[in-house]
XYZ file of C-alpha atoms in Angstrom:
440
model
C 126.338 89.765 82.862
C 124.801 93.059 81.879
C 120.955 92.281 81.147
C 118.459 90.081 82.813
C 114.825 89.293 81.684
C 112.554 90.035 84.798
C 109.260 88.421 84.613
C 106.222 89.521 86.766
C 103.478 87.286 86.783
C 100.234 89.284 88.128
C 96.676 88.602 88.877
C 95.441 90.615 85.678
C 98.617 90.705 83.509
C 102.127 89.192 82.918
C 105.001 91.757 82.330
C 108.403 91.016 80.978
C 111.335 93.639 81.336
C 114.739 93.678 80.153
C 116.702 95.259 82.933
C 120.449 96.318 83.226
C 122.896 96.383 85.808
C 121.905 99.932 86.803
C 118.371 98.772 87.137
C 116.971 100.733 84.187
C 114.120 98.783 82.519
C 115.378 99.021 79.041
C 112.197 97.364 77.343
C 108.982 96.185 78.614
C 106.216 94.238 77.402
C 102.770 93.197 78.927
C 99.861 90.840 78.431
C 96.667 90.946 79.917
C 94.182 88.306 81.008
C 91.139 88.231 83.252
C 90.616 85.667 86.108
C 87.580 83.811 85.900
C 85.034 85.050 88.779
C 83.119 81.601 88.995
C 80.721 82.776 91.636
C 80.819 85.189 94.511
C 83.516 83.518 96.312
C 85.352 81.657 93.680
C 88.057 83.304 91.649
C 90.437 81.081 89.430
C 92.393 81.031 86.234
C 93.729 78.451 83.797
C 97.582 78.183 84.264
C 97.984 77.765 80.672
C 96.838 81.276 80.131
C 99.830 82.553 82.384
C 102.230 80.324 80.414
C 100.910 81.536 76.935
C 101.160 85.180 78.296
C 104.815 84.562 79.098
C 105.636 83.198 75.592
C 103.791 86.037 73.838
C 105.475 88.751 76.327
C 108.835 87.288 75.539
C 108.358 87.079 71.777
C 107.363 90.762 71.724
C 110.750 91.720 73.193
C 112.992 93.335 70.605
C 116.050 92.629 72.892
C 115.182 89.031 73.972
C 118.253 87.700 72.296
C 120.467 89.894 74.402
C 119.306 88.680 77.865
C 121.806 86.635 80.026
C 119.383 85.384 82.653
C 115.654 84.997 83.725
C 114.422 86.015 87.249
C 110.773 85.605 88.478
C 108.121 87.609 90.622
C 104.744 85.857 90.956
C 101.439 86.517 92.493
C 100.720 84.800 95.786
C 99.125 82.832 96.924
C 97.621 80.974 93.902
C 97.326 77.193 94.290
C 97.690 74.943 91.753
C 97.811 70.936 91.752
C 100.075 69.594 89.178
C 100.767 65.788 88.074
C 104.274 64.386 87.791
C 104.944 66.189 84.512
C 103.823 69.471 85.918
C 100.435 69.510 84.004
C 97.605 71.397 86.073
C 95.192 69.105 87.203
C 92.588 71.798 88.077
C 92.378 75.654 87.563
C 94.810 77.832 89.698
C 92.815 79.132 92.800
C 93.791 82.683 93.165
C 94.233 84.905 96.437
C 90.915 86.575 95.867
C 89.119 83.295 96.307
C 87.031 82.540 99.581
C 85.434 79.146 98.738
C 87.453 77.246 101.518
C 85.786 78.912 104.385
C 84.711 75.620 105.923
C 87.951 74.159 105.608
C 89.548 77.149 107.215
C 87.245 76.726 110.385
C 88.038 73.044 110.478
C 91.953 73.939 110.504
C 91.405 76.637 112.899
C 89.951 74.222 115.186
C 92.432 71.409 114.750
C 95.373 73.728 115.424
C 94.238 76.689 117.070
C 94.870 80.309 116.559
C 98.064 80.533 118.825
C 99.799 77.791 117.281
C 99.144 79.066 113.625
C 100.517 82.438 114.587
C 103.503 80.894 116.535
C 104.423 78.689 113.653
C 103.060 79.936 110.360
C 102.887 83.384 111.460
C 99.375 83.808 109.847
C 95.968 82.377 110.469
C 94.373 79.994 107.906
C 92.556 82.783 105.962
C 90.279 81.261 103.116
C 92.082 81.519 99.875
C 94.642 84.114 101.101
C 96.504 81.112 102.859
C 96.751 78.412 100.471
C 96.482 75.536 103.024
C 92.631 76.036 103.026
C 92.501 75.600 99.194
C 94.741 72.379 99.604
C 91.840 70.968 101.931
C 89.121 72.074 99.808
C 90.665 69.994 97.036
C 91.183 67.233 99.342
C 87.389 67.146 100.295
C 85.670 68.164 96.883
C 88.439 66.850 94.356
C 89.437 63.617 96.102
C 90.505 62.018 92.788
C 93.095 64.736 92.336
C 94.185 64.775 96.175
C 94.652 61.096 96.412
C 96.795 60.740 93.147
C 100.245 59.583 94.291
C 102.156 62.025 92.006
C 100.062 65.112 92.830
C 102.206 68.293 93.908
C 100.529 71.399 95.238
C 102.472 74.497 94.404
C 102.004 78.290 93.544
C 102.415 80.095 90.316
C 106.135 79.888 90.592
C 106.092 76.280 91.201
C 104.226 75.809 87.850
C 106.794 78.103 85.968
C 109.814 76.394 87.497
C 108.637 72.777 86.795
C 107.835 73.901 83.219
C 111.110 75.599 82.680
C 113.495 73.421 84.760
C 111.762 70.111 85.394
C 111.788 70.786 89.238
C 108.965 71.321 91.596
C 110.147 74.277 93.859
C 108.968 77.026 96.302
C 110.924 79.848 97.721
C 110.138 81.294 101.531
C 108.142 84.445 100.597
C 105.694 82.043 98.887
C 105.866 79.556 101.403
C 104.814 82.022 104.003
C 101.340 82.286 102.736
C 100.754 78.344 102.799
C 99.861 78.207 106.208
C 102.205 75.117 106.872
C 105.852 76.705 106.710
C 107.750 77.774 109.581
C 107.574 81.526 108.674
C 108.498 82.406 112.260
C 111.706 80.612 112.043
C 112.190 81.207 108.344
C 112.566 77.446 108.270
C 110.829 74.599 106.380
C 107.539 72.849 106.015
C 106.161 72.270 109.594
C 105.838 68.527 110.100
C 103.635 69.222 113.384
C 101.208 71.248 111.369
C 101.386 68.687 108.368
C 100.651 65.751 110.743
C 97.609 67.571 112.617
C 96.279 68.732 109.065
C 96.709 65.227 107.534
C 98.685 66.551 104.683
C 101.368 64.634 103.283
C 105.001 66.339 102.885
C 105.558 64.461 99.556
C 102.493 66.507 97.996
C 104.556 69.880 98.527
C 107.430 71.386 96.384
C 111.123 71.494 97.315
C 111.985 74.860 99.238
C 115.128 76.966 98.068
C 116.084 80.581 98.745
C 114.950 83.159 96.655
C 118.278 83.979 95.143
C 119.008 80.595 93.797
C 119.837 79.704 90.119
C 117.340 76.679 89.610
C 118.621 75.595 85.997
C 118.945 76.741 82.428
C 116.594 77.478 79.527
C 115.979 74.327 77.526
C 116.057 74.379 73.907
C 112.296 73.833 73.515
C 111.295 76.776 75.618
C 114.027 78.853 74.087
C 112.411 78.129 70.615
C 109.020 79.094 72.016
C 110.118 82.337 73.472
C 113.009 83.497 71.183
C 115.271 83.489 74.297
C 118.777 82.498 74.248
C 119.163 78.774 74.883
C 121.130 77.812 78.211
C 120.600 81.128 80.189
C 120.321 80.684 83.908
C 116.882 80.864 85.465
C 116.307 82.284 89.171
C 113.235 81.481 91.249
C 112.918 85.011 92.742
C 110.200 85.817 94.982
C 106.556 86.851 95.181
C 105.414 90.012 93.814
C 105.238 92.052 96.852
C 108.398 90.917 98.134
C 110.075 92.011 94.575
C 108.672 95.191 94.839
C 110.049 95.712 98.234
C 113.547 94.693 96.890
C 113.082 97.111 94.092
C 112.120 99.917 96.458
C 115.154 99.100 98.807
C 112.684 98.295 101.736
C 115.169 95.872 103.233
C 116.039 97.363 106.677
C 113.899 97.383 109.802
C 111.213 99.967 110.114
C 111.218 100.961 106.300
C 107.676 101.240 104.900
C 106.167 100.655 101.408
C 102.653 100.981 100.117
C 101.801 99.054 96.962
C 98.794 100.035 94.899
C 97.602 97.273 92.370
C 95.039 94.742 92.119
C 95.569 94.569 96.014
C 96.609 97.524 98.181
C 99.124 96.435 100.800
C 100.921 98.484 103.203
C 103.985 96.858 104.670
C 106.916 97.364 106.969
C 110.366 95.597 107.017
C 111.258 93.796 110.293
C 114.599 92.009 111.549
C 112.423 89.635 113.861
C 109.282 88.011 113.179
C 106.125 89.406 114.473
C 102.853 87.570 114.102
C 99.399 89.331 114.743
C 95.747 89.011 113.669
C 95.545 92.360 112.206
C 98.443 91.862 109.700
C 100.150 89.080 107.521
C 103.532 88.033 107.953
C 106.115 86.575 105.399
C 109.801 86.329 104.771
C 111.596 88.832 103.084
C 113.781 87.783 100.277
C 116.873 87.992 102.430
C 117.499 85.850 105.593
C 116.630 87.578 109.049
C 114.268 89.820 107.417
C 110.438 89.603 107.705
C 107.608 91.831 106.025
C 104.458 92.518 108.121
C 101.623 93.339 105.604
C 98.265 95.084 106.011
C 96.277 93.951 102.880
C 93.017 95.071 101.344
C 92.732 92.073 98.977
C 90.415 94.082 96.357
C 92.420 97.413 96.439
C 92.730 98.427 92.707
C 90.223 95.632 92.124
C 87.488 97.809 93.896
C 88.533 100.782 91.486
C 88.217 98.516 88.635
C 84.857 97.237 89.980
C 83.570 100.766 90.287
C 84.701 101.611 86.650
C 82.965 98.660 85.157
C 79.928 98.627 87.115
C 79.071 102.376 87.666
C 81.434 104.392 85.101
C 81.078 101.816 82.046
C 80.615 104.545 79.672
C 84.228 105.649 80.326
C 87.425 103.939 78.845
C 89.905 102.738 81.184
C 92.182 105.767 80.177
C 89.561 108.214 80.756
C 88.475 106.731 84.322
C 92.025 106.573 85.590
C 93.786 109.478 83.893
C 91.190 111.895 84.192
C 87.940 111.273 86.302
C 89.660 109.392 89.232
C 92.387 112.183 89.345
C 89.704 114.824 89.441
C 87.499 112.972 92.395
C 90.770 112.639 94.256
C 91.613 116.360 94.191
C 88.515 117.198 96.239
C 89.470 118.372 99.533
C 86.507 117.614 101.507
C 86.308 113.813 103.007
C 83.255 112.047 101.952
C 80.265 111.542 104.074
C 79.477 108.341 102.427
C 81.450 105.381 104.011
C 82.746 102.131 102.273
C 83.828 98.799 103.710
C 86.619 97.628 101.358
C 85.796 93.683 101.293
C 84.573 92.993 97.906
C 86.899 89.886 98.173
C 86.535 89.496 102.042
C 89.169 90.380 104.709
C 92.657 88.839 104.098
C 93.231 89.045 107.937
C 90.159 87.169 109.253
C 88.908 83.710 108.813
C 85.343 84.804 109.133
C 84.957 86.764 105.919
C 83.517 90.353 105.611
C 81.712 91.815 102.848
C 81.939 95.237 101.282
C 79.133 97.910 101.808
C 78.315 101.607 101.473
C 76.657 103.550 104.354
C 75.634 106.984 105.123
C 73.958 107.281 101.809
C 71.409 109.843 101.138
C 69.350 111.352 98.322
C 72.206 113.747 97.786
C 74.750 111.086 97.268
C 76.627 111.448 93.830
C 78.592 108.891 91.795
C 81.875 110.997 92.775
C 80.843 110.652 96.465
C 80.746 106.899 96.039
C 84.124 106.656 94.198
C 85.704 109.019 97.055
C 84.327 106.655 99.426
C 85.818 103.610 97.826
C 89.304 105.353 97.871
C 88.767 106.488 101.406
C 87.717 103.046 102.576
C 90.853 101.507 101.191
C 93.181 104.386 102.601
C 91.309 104.463 106.116
C 92.208 100.668 106.693
C 95.901 101.086 105.927
C 96.077 104.185 108.179
C 94.545 102.312 111.027
C 97.212 99.517 110.652
C 100.028 102.035 110.506
C 98.833 103.588 113.839
C 98.808 100.234 115.378
C 102.415 99.493 114.018
C 103.933 102.639 115.409
C 102.815 101.718 119.051
C 105.082 98.690 118.692
C 108.085 99.453 116.610
C 109.976 102.310 115.215
C 108.960 103.276 111.831
C 110.757 105.334 109.138
C 108.767 108.441 108.232
C 109.065 107.947 104.499
C 106.558 105.392 102.791
C 107.461 104.395 99.231
C 104.412 104.313 97.188
C 104.891 101.667 94.348
C 102.702 99.796 91.846
C 100.745 100.343 88.696
C 98.015 102.197 90.632
C 100.643 104.600 92.340
C 99.503 107.578 90.316
C 100.353 111.123 91.225
C 96.777 111.978 92.317
C 96.558 108.771 94.322
C 99.769 109.286 96.127
C 98.687 113.094 96.895
C 95.479 111.958 98.208
C 97.392 109.450 100.596
C 99.745 112.114 101.572
C 96.807 114.541 102.887
C 95.710 111.665 105.192
C 99.309 110.739 106.369
C 100.614 114.234 107.212
C 103.118 113.002 109.712
C 104.596 110.581 107.042
C 106.158 111.531 103.591
C 104.950 109.589 100.667
C 107.693 108.797 98.010
C 106.301 107.950 94.673
C 108.411 105.231 92.814
C 106.028 103.731 90.413
C 106.638 100.059 89.515
C 109.559 98.419 91.312
C 108.694 94.763 91.017
C 110.665 94.148 87.898
C 113.562 95.824 89.332
C 113.162 93.728 92.348
C 113.098 90.469 90.477
C 115.987 91.800 88.423
C 118.084 92.643 91.668
C 117.511 89.143 93.119
C 118.427 87.654 89.501
C 121.836 89.666 89.518
C 122.548 88.640 93.161
C 121.926 84.767 92.158
C 123.842 84.938 89.041
C 126.797 86.812 90.358
C 128.615 87.533 87.172
């Protein structure tokens, strides 16, 4: 096998890349979409939008007939209930969604913080851990929850069912359900399921990331223009794939991804759960990823562009204006709390705010405060980690927002680390898992 199709299903776009065995992206197509912000705490998207983006991106590939397999990277969490045929029964609830706060409190009371951390590795964060979205559907959409054929999965489950006929999930996704044995790299936890009154029959089958799930059926081949019968690999969630693509697979290695979400992560060879970071399994056994997450990282910059710099095009804002503001050497007096989509580490949610405003505060001051708020949150996490574990001194800066200007700004704040700008690594990571799974 010489070429694989890597699919990255993100929060705001789907990317399809043809990748060779040297992990060069030979061709890439991207189809954008916009999640629905239904209210201040509800963010969702129609799963069919993602499916149509997949078909459109594949059909745009000039070399689509040359690919010999498909491997996936998907946003997570992203809860979608499906019927026996894989048809979505409601919109997909995204990781930016915080509607399930009351259900999170109920789950926490039933199970307790210590047991959640010791088993699932994470607290039941509203929306950020999809258990709470399941409980919200149970309470608010009982006709869906009580169906005998309903299955609750993530984005990857939806795609695997439609492509192969199987309801599946892999560990890096399962880690953010709140009912998986993340600390053991194990299976669904029957004790948690029992206490939370969730039937195991409503959950997908769990398989490893480097697993060939099936072959591309003729109907989908006709829709996409891809070769019929090529193998399909489940892959992993987007952050995990980015870590694989960046080579962050050994203990102590660090990566910072700048996209819709801003994430600082460290690779571990033993699980470490704590309230100030999230924990998920890596794509490989005996490896975990501790993650410090700003749910609205790049989303905060996009919010600022649309609301305060609306006269600027996207290119003007990111390529010129933001780069100019980030070049300022003086730190901002204005402060920003980066919680436009809440706090992914707390059940009790925070909100964003500006402080230390004055009559002299400019638009540039506000933008720099937004960036500094995101970066400061990550710096705090790093300082906590280095008291507990040995950290590599390189931080691989990846993602669509990992521009030269942003990397340099973060470097000035982290002088005892070296930031290594890698750009996009998610497609490469998904491709690597695909090549490893197919093994030809």
